[in-house]
PDB file of C-alpha atoms in Angstrom:
ATOM      1  CA  MET M  42      46.927  80.489 -69.456  1.00 95.00           C
ATOM      2  CA  LYS M  43      49.191  79.869 -72.398  1.00 96.00           C
ATOM      3  CA  LYS M  44      51.350  76.803 -72.976  1.00 97.00           C
ATOM      4  CA  GLU M  45      54.544  77.732 -74.793  1.00 97.00           C
ATOM      5  CA  LEU M  46      57.433  75.760 -76.268  1.00 96.00           C
ATOM      6  CA  LEU M  47      60.549  77.265 -74.639  1.00 95.00           C
ATOM      7  CA  TYR M  48      63.199  75.142 -76.400  1.00 91.00           C
ATOM      8  CA  THR M  49      63.957  71.579 -77.436  1.00 90.00           C
ATOM      9  CA  ILE M  50      66.634  69.164 -76.203  1.00 81.00           C
ATOM     10  CA  SER M  51      68.292  67.489 -79.169  1.00 78.00           C
ATOM     11  CA  ALA M  52      71.466  66.243 -77.489  1.00 67.00           C
ATOM     12  CA  MET M  53      70.426  62.575 -77.215  1.00 66.00           C
ATOM     13  CA  PRO M  54      71.823  60.536 -80.120  1.00 65.00           C
ATOM     14  CA  TYR M  55      69.133  57.841 -80.187  1.00 67.00           C
ATOM     15  CA  ARG M  56      65.836  59.732 -80.039  1.00 71.00           C
ATOM     16  CA  GLN M  57      63.933  62.697 -81.402  1.00 81.00           C
ATOM     17  CA  PRO M  58      64.285  66.180 -79.853  1.00 85.00           C
ATOM     18  CA  ILE M  59      62.505  66.561 -76.496  1.00 86.00           C
ATOM     19  CA  PRO M  60      60.330  69.675 -76.071  1.00 91.00           C
ATOM     20  CA  VAL M  61      60.495  71.752 -72.864  1.00 94.00           C
ATOM     21  CA  TYR M  62      57.312  73.715 -72.182  1.00 97.00           C
ATOM     22  CA  GLY M  63      56.424  76.635 -69.945  1.00 98.00           C
ATOM     23  CA  TRP M  64      52.981  77.786 -68.807  1.00 98.00           C
ATOM     24  CA  ARG M  65      52.366  81.522 -68.751  1.00 97.00           C
ATOM     25  CA  PHE M  66      49.738  83.350 -66.696  1.00 97.00           C
ATOM     26  CA  GLY M  67      48.694  86.971 -66.395  1.00 94.00           C
ATOM     27  CA  GLY M  68      50.197  89.826 -68.375  1.00 91.00           C
ATOM     28  CA  PRO M  69      53.459  90.238 -70.267  1.00 92.00           C
ATOM     29  CA  GLN M  70      55.376  91.595 -67.257  1.00 94.00           C
ATOM     30  CA  ARG M  71      58.154  89.322 -66.022  1.00 97.00           C
ATOM     31  CA  MET M  72      57.172  89.211 -62.346  1.00 98.00           C
ATOM     32  CA  LEU M  73      57.626  85.588 -61.200  1.00 98.00           C
ATOM     33  CA  ALA M  74      59.328  82.524 -62.698  1.00 98.00           C
ATOM     34  CA  VAL M  75      58.976  79.110 -61.044  1.00 98.00           C
ATOM     35  CA  MET M  76      61.361  76.314 -62.051  1.00 98.00           C
ATOM     36  CA  GLY M  77      60.439  72.706 -61.229  1.00 97.00           C
ATOM     37  CA  ALA M  78      62.636  69.655 -61.853  1.00 96.00           C
ATOM     38  CA  ILE M  79      66.122  70.164 -63.275  1.00 95.00           C
ATOM     39  CA  ARG M  80      67.363  66.719 -62.111  1.00 94.00           C
ATOM     40  CA  GLY M  81      65.981  63.384 -63.226  1.00 93.00           C
ATOM     41  CA  ASP M  82      64.805  62.231 -59.770  1.00 92.00           C
ATOM     42  CA  GLU M  83      62.988  65.417 -58.780  1.00 94.00           C
ATOM     43  CA  TYR M  84      59.482  63.958 -59.113  1.00 95.00           C
ATOM     44  CA  GLN M  85      58.151  65.951 -56.168  1.00 95.00           C
ATOM     45  CA  GLN M  86      59.454  69.205 -57.654  1.00 96.00           C
ATOM     46  CA  MET M  87      57.784  68.474 -61.019  1.00 97.00           C
ATOM     47  CA  TYR M  88      54.547  67.557 -59.234  1.00 97.00           C
ATOM     48  CA  ILE M  89      54.516  70.806 -57.222  1.00 98.00           C
ATOM     49  CA  ALA M  90      54.962  72.853 -60.414  1.00 98.00           C
ATOM     50  CA  ALA M  91      52.154  70.890 -62.085  1.00 98.00           C
ATOM     51  CA  ARG M  92      49.843  71.478 -59.117  1.00 98.00           C
ATOM     52  CA  LEU M  93      50.738  75.189 -59.222  1.00 98.00           C
ATOM     53  CA  ILE M  94      49.746  75.316 -62.913  1.00 98.00           C
ATOM     54  CA  HIS M  95      46.446  73.622 -62.028  1.00 98.00           C
ATOM     55  CA  ARG M  96      45.693  76.140 -59.263  1.00 98.00           C
ATOM     56  CA  LEU M  97      46.800  79.193 -61.283  1.00 98.00           C
ATOM     57  CA  GLU M  98      44.625  78.173 -64.234  1.00 98.00           C
ATOM     58  CA  LYS M  99      41.514  78.243 -62.025  1.00 97.00           C
ATOM     59  CA  LEU M 100      42.532  81.468 -60.287  1.00 97.00           C
ATOM     60  CA  GLU M 101      43.204  83.230 -63.591  1.00 97.00           C
ATOM     61  CA  ALA M 102      39.840  82.075 -64.992  1.00 97.00           C
ATOM     62  CA  SER M 103      38.094  83.519 -61.911  1.00 97.00           C
ATOM     63  CA  GLY M 104      39.801  86.906 -62.346  1.00 96.00           C
ATOM     64  CA  ALA M 105      41.836  86.581 -59.144  1.00 97.00           C
ATOM     65  CA  LEU M 106      45.178  87.341 -60.792  1.00 96.00           C
ATOM     66  CA  SER M 107      46.270  90.965 -61.038  1.00 93.00           C
ATOM     67  CA  GLU M 108      46.956  92.443 -64.478  1.00 88.00           C
ATOM     68  CA  GLU M 109      50.493  93.039 -63.206  1.00 90.00           C
ATOM     69  CA  ALA M 110      51.066  89.322 -62.548  1.00 94.00           C
ATOM     70  CA  GLY M 111      53.213  87.948 -65.333  1.00 96.00           C
ATOM     71  CA  ILE M 112      54.055  84.375 -64.240  1.00 98.00           C
ATOM     72  CA  LEU M 113      56.003  81.578 -65.942  1.00 98.00           C
ATOM     73  CA  VAL M 114      55.988  78.008 -64.560  1.00 98.00           C
ATOM     74  CA  VAL M 115      58.328  75.358 -66.019  1.00 98.00           C
ATOM     75  CA  PRO M 116      57.505  71.927 -64.528  1.00 98.00           C
ATOM     76  CA  CYS M 117      60.488  70.023 -65.881  1.00 96.00           C
ATOM     77  CA  ALA M 118      63.722  70.479 -67.816  1.00 93.00           C
ATOM     78  CA  ALA M 119      65.058  66.999 -67.002  1.00 86.00           C
ATOM     79  CA  GLN M 120      62.981  64.732 -69.236  1.00 86.00           C
ATOM     80  CA  SER M 121      66.062  63.043 -70.706  1.00 85.00           C
ATOM     81  CA  SER M 122      67.326  62.006 -67.257  1.00 90.00           C
ATOM     82  CA  MET M 123      63.845  61.019 -66.037  1.00 90.00           C
ATOM     83  CA  ASN M 124      63.339  58.771 -69.061  1.00 86.00           C
ATOM     84  CA  VAL M 125      66.278  56.605 -67.985  1.00 86.00           C
ATOM     85  CA  SER M 126      65.878  57.061 -64.190  1.00 88.00           C
ATOM     86  CA  ARG M 127      69.098  59.015 -63.704  1.00 91.00           C
ATOM     87  CA  ARG M 128      69.473  62.004 -61.355  1.00 92.00           C
ATOM     88  CA  PHE M 129      72.095  63.696 -63.555  1.00 93.00           C
ATOM     89  CA  TRP M 130      72.605  63.960 -67.327  1.00 90.00           C
ATOM     90  CA  PRO M 131      72.687  60.334 -68.517  1.00 85.00           C
ATOM     91  CA  LEU M 132      75.596  60.575 -70.941  1.00 84.00           C
ATOM     92  CA  ASP M 133      78.271  62.079 -68.661  1.00 89.00           C
ATOM     93  CA  ASN M 134      76.642  62.166 -65.169  1.00 92.00           C
ATOM     94  CA  THR M 135      76.961  65.968 -64.851  1.00 94.00           C
ATOM     95  CA  ASP M 136      74.500  68.148 -62.947  1.00 94.00           C
ATOM     96  CA  ILE M 137      72.643  70.893 -64.870  1.00 94.00           C
ATOM     97  CA  ASN M 138      72.228  72.784 -61.575  1.00 94.00           C
ATOM     98  CA  ARG M 139      76.020  73.086 -61.362  1.00 95.00           C
ATOM     99  CA  MET M 140      76.299  74.666 -64.837  1.00 96.00           C
ATOM    100  CA  PHE M 141      74.528  78.040 -64.554  1.00 96.00           C
ATOM    101  CA  PRO M 142      74.413  80.524 -66.168  1.00 97.00           C
ATOM    102  CA  GLY M 143      75.410  78.060 -68.877  1.00 96.00           C
ATOM    103  CA  TYR M 144      77.429  78.427 -72.040  1.00 95.00           C
ATOM    104  CA  GLU M 145      75.850  78.349 -75.498  1.00 92.00           C
ATOM    105  CA  ASP M 146      78.897  76.751 -77.154  1.00 92.00           C
ATOM    106  CA  GLY M 147      79.911  74.514 -74.235  1.00 92.00           C
ATOM    107  CA  GLU M 148      79.359  70.882 -73.233  1.00 89.00           C
ATOM    108  CA  THR M 149      75.833  69.442 -73.315  1.00 88.00           C
ATOM    109  CA  THR M 150      74.774  70.359 -69.762  1.00 91.00           C
ATOM    110  CA  GLN M 151      76.319  73.826 -70.165  1.00 93.00           C
ATOM    111  CA  ARG M 152      74.179  74.335 -73.265  1.00 92.00           C
ATOM    112  CA  LEU M 153      71.074  73.049 -71.459  1.00 91.00           C
ATOM    113  CA  ALA M 154      71.717  75.367 -68.490  1.00 95.00           C
ATOM    114  CA  HIS M 155      72.080  78.240 -70.954  1.00 96.00           C
ATOM    115  CA  ARG M 156      68.671  77.479 -72.479  1.00 94.00           C
ATOM    116  CA  VAL M 157      66.992  77.131 -69.084  1.00 95.00           C
ATOM    117  CA  PHE M 158      68.536  80.379 -67.867  1.00 97.00           C
ATOM    118  CA  HIS M 159      67.639  82.226 -71.080  1.00 96.00           C
ATOM    119  CA  ALA M 160      63.976  81.242 -70.534  1.00 96.00           C
ATOM    120  CA  LEU M 161      63.987  82.256 -66.839  1.00 97.00           C
ATOM    121  CA  GLN M 162      66.067  85.423 -66.981  1.00 96.00           C
ATOM    122  CA  GLY M 163      64.725  88.922 -66.393  1.00 96.00           C
ATOM    123  CA  TYR M 164      62.001  88.096 -63.843  1.00 98.00           C
ATOM    124  CA  HIS M 165      61.619  90.174 -60.684  1.00 98.00           C
ATOM    125  CA  TRP M 166      61.260  87.041 -58.494  1.00 98.00           C
ATOM    126  CA  GLY M 167      62.442  83.510 -59.101  1.00 98.00           C
ATOM    127  CA  ILE M 168      61.533  80.348 -57.164  1.00 98.00           C
ATOM    128  CA  HIS M 169      63.468  77.122 -57.714  1.00 98.00           C
ATOM    129  CA  LEU M 170      61.735  73.951 -56.485  1.00 97.00           C
ATOM    130  CA  THR M 171      64.903  72.054 -55.762  1.00 93.00           C
ATOM    131  CA  SER M 172      66.513  69.153 -53.913  1.00 89.00           C
ATOM    132  CA  LEU M 173      69.656  68.786 -51.808  1.00 85.00           C
ATOM    133  CA  TYR M 174      72.806  67.055 -53.033  1.00 80.00           C
ATOM    134  CA  LEU M 175      72.240  64.419 -50.320  1.00 81.00           C
ATOM    135  CA  PRO M 176      69.177  62.104 -50.426  1.00 83.00           C
ATOM    136  CA  GLY M 177      66.992  62.967 -47.456  1.00 88.00           C
ATOM    137  CA  ASP M 178      63.817  64.509 -46.082  1.00 89.00           C
ATOM    138  CA  PHE M 179      63.355  68.087 -44.875  1.00 88.00           C
ATOM    139  CA  VAL M 180      60.976  70.195 -42.871  1.00 93.00           C
ATOM    140  CA  PRO M 181      59.429  72.323 -45.685  1.00 93.00           C
ATOM    141  CA  HIS M 182      61.236  75.644 -45.859  1.00 96.00           C
ATOM    142  CA  ILE M 183      62.370  78.510 -48.062  1.00 97.00           C
ATOM    143  CA  ARG M 184      66.080  79.094 -48.526  1.00 96.00           C
ATOM    144  CA  VAL M 185      67.960  82.240 -49.500  1.00 96.00           C
ATOM    145  CA  MET M 186      71.565  82.381 -50.656  1.00 95.00           C
ATOM    146  CA  LYS M 187      73.578  85.079 -48.870  1.00 94.00           C
ATOM    147  CA  THR M 188      75.179  86.745 -51.895  1.00 93.00           C
ATOM    148  CA  GLY M 189      74.905  90.386 -50.881  1.00 92.00           C
ATOM    149  CA  TRP M 190      72.043  90.851 -53.350  1.00 90.00           C
ATOM    150  CA  GLN M 191      69.553  88.669 -51.458  1.00 91.00           C
ATOM    151  CA  LYS M 192      66.179  89.987 -50.255  1.00 92.00           C
ATOM    152  CA  GLU M 193      65.796  87.638 -47.317  1.00 91.00           C
ATOM    153  CA  ASP M 194      62.926  89.523 -45.665  1.00 94.00           C
ATOM    154  CA  GLU M 195      60.742  88.621 -48.657  1.00 97.00           C
ATOM    155  CA  GLY M 196      61.250  84.957 -47.711  1.00 97.00           C
ATOM    156  CA  LEU M 197      58.941  85.523 -44.739  1.00 97.00           C
ATOM    157  CA  ASP M 198      56.056  86.133 -47.175  1.00 97.00           C
ATOM    158  CA  PHE M 199      55.800  82.410 -48.025  1.00 98.00           C
ATOM    159  CA  GLY M 200      54.564  81.562 -44.505  1.00 97.00           C
ATOM    160  CA  LEU M 201      56.592  78.324 -44.309  1.00 97.00           C
ATOM    161  CA  PRO M 202      57.986  77.089 -40.963  1.00 95.00           C
ATOM    162  CA  TYR M 203      61.583  78.174 -41.649  1.00 97.00           C
ATOM    163  CA  LEU M 204      63.552  80.690 -43.689  1.00 98.00           C
ATOM    164  CA  ILE M 205      67.107  79.339 -43.945  1.00 97.00           C
ATOM    165  CA  ILE M 206      69.933  81.728 -44.789  1.00 97.00           C
ATOM    166  CA  ARG M 207      72.850  79.983 -46.475  1.00 95.00           C
ATOM    167  CA  SER M 208      76.357  81.371 -46.932  1.00 95.00           C
ATOM    168  CA  PRO M 209      77.371  80.126 -50.395  1.00 94.00           C
ATOM    169  CA  ARG M 210      80.234  77.724 -50.948  1.00 93.00           C
ATOM    170  CA  PRO M 211      82.251  77.783 -54.194  1.00 94.00           C
ATOM    171  CA  TYR M 212      80.012  75.189 -55.885  1.00 92.00           C
ATOM    172  CA  ASP M 213      76.919  77.306 -55.122  1.00 94.00           C
ATOM    173  CA  THR M 214      78.107  79.996 -57.542  1.00 96.00           C
ATOM    174  CA  VAL M 215      77.052  77.830 -60.506  1.00 97.00           C
ATOM    175  CA  THR M 216      73.497  77.136 -59.296  1.00 96.00           C
ATOM    176  CA  LEU M 217      70.318  78.678 -60.674  1.00 97.00           C
ATOM    177  CA  ASN M 218      69.581  80.471 -57.385  1.00 96.00           C
ATOM    178  CA  TYR M 219      72.963  82.207 -57.220  1.00 96.00           C
ATOM    179  CA  ASN M 220      72.957  83.289 -60.869  1.00 97.00           C
ATOM    180  CA  TRP M 221      69.400  84.543 -60.715  1.00 97.00           C
ATOM    181  CA  GLN M 222      70.595  86.915 -57.984  1.00 96.00           C
ATOM    182  CA  VAL M 223      73.627  88.015 -60.018  1.00 96.00           C
ATOM    183  CA  TRP M 224      71.212  88.926 -62.846  1.00 96.00           C
ATOM    184  CA  GLU M 225      69.041  90.955 -60.402  1.00 96.00           C
ATOM    185  CA  THR M 226      66.224  88.451 -59.793  1.00 97.00           C
ATOM    186  CA  HIS M 227      65.139  88.056 -56.152  1.00 97.00           C
ATOM    187  CA  ALA M 228      65.752  84.319 -55.873  1.00 97.00           C
ATOM    188  CA  PHE M 229      64.458  81.661 -53.473  1.00 98.00           C
ATOM    189  CA  SER M 230      64.880  77.900 -53.239  1.00 97.00           C
ATOM    190  CA  LEU M 231      61.854  75.996 -51.931  1.00 97.00           C
ATOM    191  CA  TYR M 232      62.403  72.597 -50.291  1.00 95.00           C
ATOM    192  CA  THR M 233      59.684  70.123 -49.310  1.00 92.00           C
ATOM    193  CA  LYS M 234      59.683  66.767 -47.571  1.00 84.00           C
ATOM    194  CA  GLU M 235      60.248  64.483 -50.544  1.00 80.00           C
ATOM    195  CA  ASN M 236      62.442  64.293 -53.613  1.00 80.00           C
ATOM    196  CA  SER M 237      62.285  61.048 -55.624  1.00 85.00           C
ATOM    197  CA  ASP M 238      58.794  60.228 -54.349  1.00 88.00           C
ATOM    198  CA  ILE M 239      55.644  62.357 -54.190  1.00 92.00           C
ATOM    199  CA  ASP M 240      54.273  63.662 -50.896  1.00 92.00           C
ATOM    200  CA  PRO M 241      50.913  65.334 -51.731  1.00 94.00           C
ATOM    201  CA  PHE M 242      50.604  67.065 -48.335  1.00 94.00           C
ATOM    202  CA  SER M 243      53.922  68.938 -48.465  1.00 93.00           C
ATOM    203  CA  ALA M 244      53.384  69.580 -52.198  1.00 96.00           C
ATOM    204  CA  GLU M 245      50.105  71.419 -51.509  1.00 96.00           C
ATOM    205  CA  MET M 246      51.864  73.240 -48.659  1.00 96.00           C
ATOM    206  CA  ALA M 247      54.452  74.461 -51.191  1.00 97.00           C
ATOM    207  CA  VAL M 248      51.793  75.537 -53.716  1.00 98.00           C
ATOM    208  CA  ASP M 249      49.879  77.422 -50.999  1.00 98.00           C
ATOM    209  CA  SER M 250      53.100  79.168 -49.958  1.00 98.00           C
ATOM    210  CA  ILE M 251      53.770  80.406 -53.516  1.00 98.00           C
ATOM    211  CA  LEU M 252      50.183  81.658 -53.879  1.00 98.00           C
ATOM    212  CA  ARG M 253      50.514  83.327 -50.464  1.00 97.00           C
ATOM    213  CA  PHE M 254      53.666  85.048 -51.693  1.00 98.00           C
ATOM    214  CA  LEU M 255      51.776  86.367 -54.741  1.00 98.00           C
ATOM    215  CA  ALA M 256      48.958  87.597 -52.503  1.00 97.00           C
ATOM    216  CA  CYS M 257      51.441  89.354 -50.169  1.00 96.00           C
ATOM    217  CA  HIS M 258      52.725  91.286 -53.175  1.00 97.00           C
ATOM    218  CA  GLU M 259      49.210  92.180 -54.402  1.00 96.00           C
ATOM    219  CA  LEU M 260      49.435  90.021 -57.514  1.00 96.00           C
ATOM    220  CA  LEU M 261      46.630  87.695 -56.397  1.00 97.00           C
ATOM    221  CA  GLN M 262      43.349  88.117 -54.537  1.00 95.00           C
ATOM    222  CA  ALA M 263      42.193  84.797 -53.114  1.00 94.00           C
ATOM    223  CA  GLU M 264      41.353  83.114 -49.826  1.00 93.00           C
ATOM    224  CA  LEU M 265      44.318  80.970 -48.856  1.00 94.00           C
ATOM    225  CA  PRO M 266      45.270  78.915 -45.794  1.00 93.00           C
ATOM    226  CA  PRO M 267      47.060  81.152 -43.276  1.00 93.00           C
ATOM    227  CA  GLY M 268      50.819  80.896 -43.206  1.00 94.00           C
ATOM    228  CA  GLN M 269      52.935  80.050 -40.205  1.00 93.00           C
ATOM    229  CA  ASP M 270      55.127  82.374 -38.167  1.00 94.00           C
ATOM    230  CA  THR M 271      58.352  81.817 -40.059  1.00 96.00           C
ATOM    231  CA  ILE M 272      61.546  81.347 -38.062  1.00 95.00           C
ATOM    232  CA  SER M 273      64.600  82.839 -39.771  1.00 96.00           C
ATOM    233  CA  PHE M 274      67.734  80.783 -39.125  1.00 95.00           C
ATOM    234  CA  GLU M 275      71.348  80.800 -40.321  1.00 96.00           C
ATOM    235  CA  GLU M 276      72.223  77.397 -41.763  1.00 96.00           C
ATOM    236  CA  SER M 277      75.671  77.533 -40.114  1.00 96.00           C
ATOM    237  CA  ARG M 278      73.996  77.478 -36.660  1.00 96.00           C
ATOM    238  CA  MET M 279      72.395  74.040 -37.223  1.00 97.00           C
ATOM    239  CA  ALA M 280      73.784  71.053 -35.321  1.00 98.00           C
ATOM    240  CA  THR M 281      75.028  68.418 -37.773  1.00 97.00           C
ATOM    241  CA  PHE M 282      75.558  64.768 -36.827  1.00 97.00           C
ATOM    242  CA  TYR M 283      77.751  62.348 -38.783  1.00 97.00           C
ATOM    243  CA  SER M 284      78.091  58.569 -38.818  1.00 96.00           C
ATOM    244  CA  THR M 285      81.353  56.994 -37.692  1.00 97.00           C
ATOM    245  CA  GLN M 286      80.241  53.495 -38.790  1.00 96.00           C
ATOM    246  CA  ALA M 287      78.811  52.184 -42.053  1.00 97.00           C
ATOM    247  CA  GLY M 288      75.682  50.035 -42.052  1.00 97.00           C
ATOM    248  CA  ILE M 289      71.886  49.992 -42.270  1.00 97.00           C
ATOM    249  CA  LEU M 290      70.273  53.257 -41.142  1.00 96.00           C
ATOM    250  CA  PHE M 291      67.262  52.942 -38.830  1.00 96.00           C
ATOM    251  CA  PRO M 292      65.864  56.387 -37.912  1.00 96.00           C
ATOM    252  CA  GLN M 293      64.276  56.839 -34.490  1.00 97.00           C
ATOM    253  CA  LYS M 294      63.237  60.451 -35.159  1.00 97.00           C
ATOM    254  CA  TYR M 295      61.953  62.154 -38.314  1.00 95.00           C
ATOM    255  CA  PRO M 296      61.888  65.712 -39.735  1.00 94.00           C
ATOM    256  CA  GLY M 297      59.609  67.867 -37.591  1.00 94.00           C
ATOM    257  CA  ASP M 298      60.064  65.698 -34.467  1.00 97.00           C
ATOM    258  CA  LYS M 299      61.234  67.324 -31.247  1.00 97.00           C
ATOM    259  CA  VAL M 300      64.366  65.839 -29.720  1.00 98.00           C
ATOM    260  CA  ALA M 301      65.983  66.260 -26.308  1.00 98.00           C
ATOM    261  CA  ALA M 302      69.726  66.400 -25.700  1.00 97.00           C
ATOM    262  CA  GLY M 303      71.044  62.854 -25.363  1.00 97.00           C
ATOM    263  CA  GLU M 304      68.147  61.213 -27.242  1.00 98.00           C
ATOM    264  CA  VAL M 305      68.830  58.666 -29.976  1.00 98.00           C
ATOM    265  CA  VAL M 306      67.994  60.082 -33.416  1.00 97.00           C
ATOM    266  CA  ALA M 307      69.080  57.051 -35.457  1.00 97.00           C
ATOM    267  CA  ARG M 308      70.780  53.684 -35.152  1.00 97.00           C
ATOM    268  CA  ILE M 309      73.237  52.109 -37.562  1.00 97.00           C
ATOM    269  CA  LEU M 310      73.051  48.317 -37.730  1.00 97.00           C
ATOM    270  CA  ASP M 311      75.582  45.765 -38.916  1.00 97.00           C
ATOM    271  CA  PRO M 312      74.220  44.693 -42.348  1.00 96.00           C
ATOM    272  CA  CYS M 313      75.189  41.021 -41.724  1.00 97.00           C
ATOM    273  CA  THR M 314      74.095  40.547 -38.082  1.00 97.00           C
ATOM    274  CA  THR M 315      71.761  43.527 -37.311  1.00 96.00           C
ATOM    275  CA  GLU M 316      73.827  44.246 -34.194  1.00 97.00           C
ATOM    276  CA  VAL M 317      73.786  47.946 -33.322  1.00 98.00           C
ATOM    277  CA  ARG M 318      77.069  49.412 -34.500  1.00 97.00           C
ATOM    278  CA  GLU M 319      76.335  52.993 -33.535  1.00 97.00           C
ATOM    279  CA  GLU M 320      73.657  55.166 -31.952  1.00 98.00           C
ATOM    280  CA  ILE M 321      73.456  58.730 -33.267  1.00 97.00           C
ATOM    281  CA  ARG M 322      72.551  60.834 -30.227  1.00 97.00           C
ATOM    282  CA  SER M 323      71.687  64.500 -30.342  1.00 97.00           C
ATOM    283  CA  SER M 324      73.886  66.747 -28.231  1.00 97.00           C
ATOM    284  CA  VAL M 325      71.250  69.511 -28.313  1.00 97.00           C
ATOM    285  CA  SER M 326      67.524  69.891 -27.732  1.00 98.00           C
ATOM    286  CA  GLY M 327      65.584  71.091 -30.742  1.00 97.00           C
ATOM    287  CA  GLU M 328      63.765  69.987 -33.896  1.00 97.00           C
ATOM    288  CA  VAL M 329      64.952  67.463 -36.476  1.00 97.00           C
ATOM    289  CA  PHE M 330      65.297  69.499 -39.666  1.00 96.00           C
ATOM    290  CA  PHE M 331      66.945  67.044 -42.084  1.00 95.00           C
ATOM    291  CA  LEU M 332      67.316  63.265 -42.081  1.00 95.00           C
ATOM    292  CA  ARG M 333      69.121  61.058 -44.586  1.00 93.00           C
ATOM    293  CA  SER M 334      66.764  58.759 -46.457  1.00 86.00           C
ATOM    294  CA  ALA M 335      69.408  56.302 -47.710  1.00 84.00           C
ATOM    295  CA  ARG M 336      68.931  52.884 -46.142  1.00 88.00           C
ATOM    296  CA  LEU M 337      72.587  51.863 -46.538  1.00 94.00           C
ATOM    297  CA  LEU M 338      74.875  54.489 -45.080  1.00 93.00           C
ATOM    298  CA  PRO M 339      78.644  54.909 -45.502  1.00 93.00           C
ATOM    299  CA  GLU M 340      80.797  56.050 -42.582  1.00 94.00           C
ATOM    300  CA  HIS M 341      81.724  59.698 -41.977  1.00 95.00           C
ATOM    301  CA  THR M 342      78.644  61.130 -43.682  1.00 95.00           C
ATOM    302  CA  ILE M 343      75.796  63.407 -42.589  1.00 95.00           C
ATOM    303  CA  VAL M 344      72.947  61.536 -40.864  1.00 96.00           C
ATOM    304  CA  CYS M 345      70.799  64.426 -39.654  1.00 96.00           C
ATOM    305  CA  ARG M 346      70.693  68.128 -38.904  1.00 97.00           C
ATOM    306  CA  ILE M 347      68.890  69.643 -35.920  1.00 98.00           C
ATOM    307  CA  ILE M 348      67.766  73.220 -35.287  1.00 97.00           C
ATOM    308  CA  PRO M 349      68.565  73.941 -31.618  1.00 96.00           C
ATOM    309  CA  GLY M 350      65.928  75.581 -29.512  1.00 89.00           C
TER     310      GLY M 350
END
C-alpha cells in the first residue's frame, strides 16, 4: 500500500490548501479506480472507501492480490464541502459531479472535476460510490449508464441484489460515470442504503461486492461471502409514485420490503394537525427499491420507486 498526494484544493480564500490523497495497491497497471465522496454529505461513500482501503491493506500484506492488480482508492474529494456541512461546493452551490470531465481553466468546480478526472483516468474499470440527487434510501445495487460503451454483463460480477441499467438524460453526460465510459473505462456506480449517515452493514456489503468483483477477474484470491443472484432491470420499468400533497412523510414500507398492489407505502400528514392528507398506495406488487428520506415533503415529488414482480 502506498498513500499518495494526488492534488491540493487551494480555491478557498480563508484557509490553507486542502490535500486530496489516494491509496494505491498492487502493481503499476491501471486496473481499477474507486472514487468515494465527491459531495459534502456523502459520509457513507467516504466510509465505504475507507473500509475498502482497510481490507485491501490486509489482503495485499497476505499476498492475496495479483501482480496484475493495480488499484487506486480515493476516499474523498469533497473536504471543503464537508468542513462546512454543505452537499455542493460552498461558495457557489455547484455540483462537482455535474462538471466532468472538467476544465483546467474554468470555474472552481470545473477545475476540481478536471483534477479528479486526471487522477482517475486511464483505468480499465472504474467504480463510483455515489448518491442520488434526491435524499433517500436504496436497496444496495450496481448501476450502469447505457451509453453504447457500457459493459453491463460485468455488473453481475459484484453479486449485489440488482443491476440497474439507466438510459442517460442530458445532465448525466457531465457525470464521472458517463465520462469514464467516453474515455474507455468500464464504469459502474455503486449505491448503498445510506448517504448522509453511515450504515455499517450495507457498507461492508459494498466492500465485499468490490472484492468479489476483483476475485471474479482473477485479481484477488480470497475467501469472500457468496454473492446474490443479481437481477438485471431497466430503470425505466420501475413504478414511480409521486406526492400530490405537501406535508410530513411517514413511511409504512422501507427499501427491501415486499408490497402488494393497493397497499399503503407512505402517508403524508398535515404538519399543523397530523391529519392524513394523502396515502401513497402502490398500484403494483413488488419490492420497494427507493424511498425518500426527507421528513418534510413538497407536493408533486417522488416518494418511492418499486420494482414490479
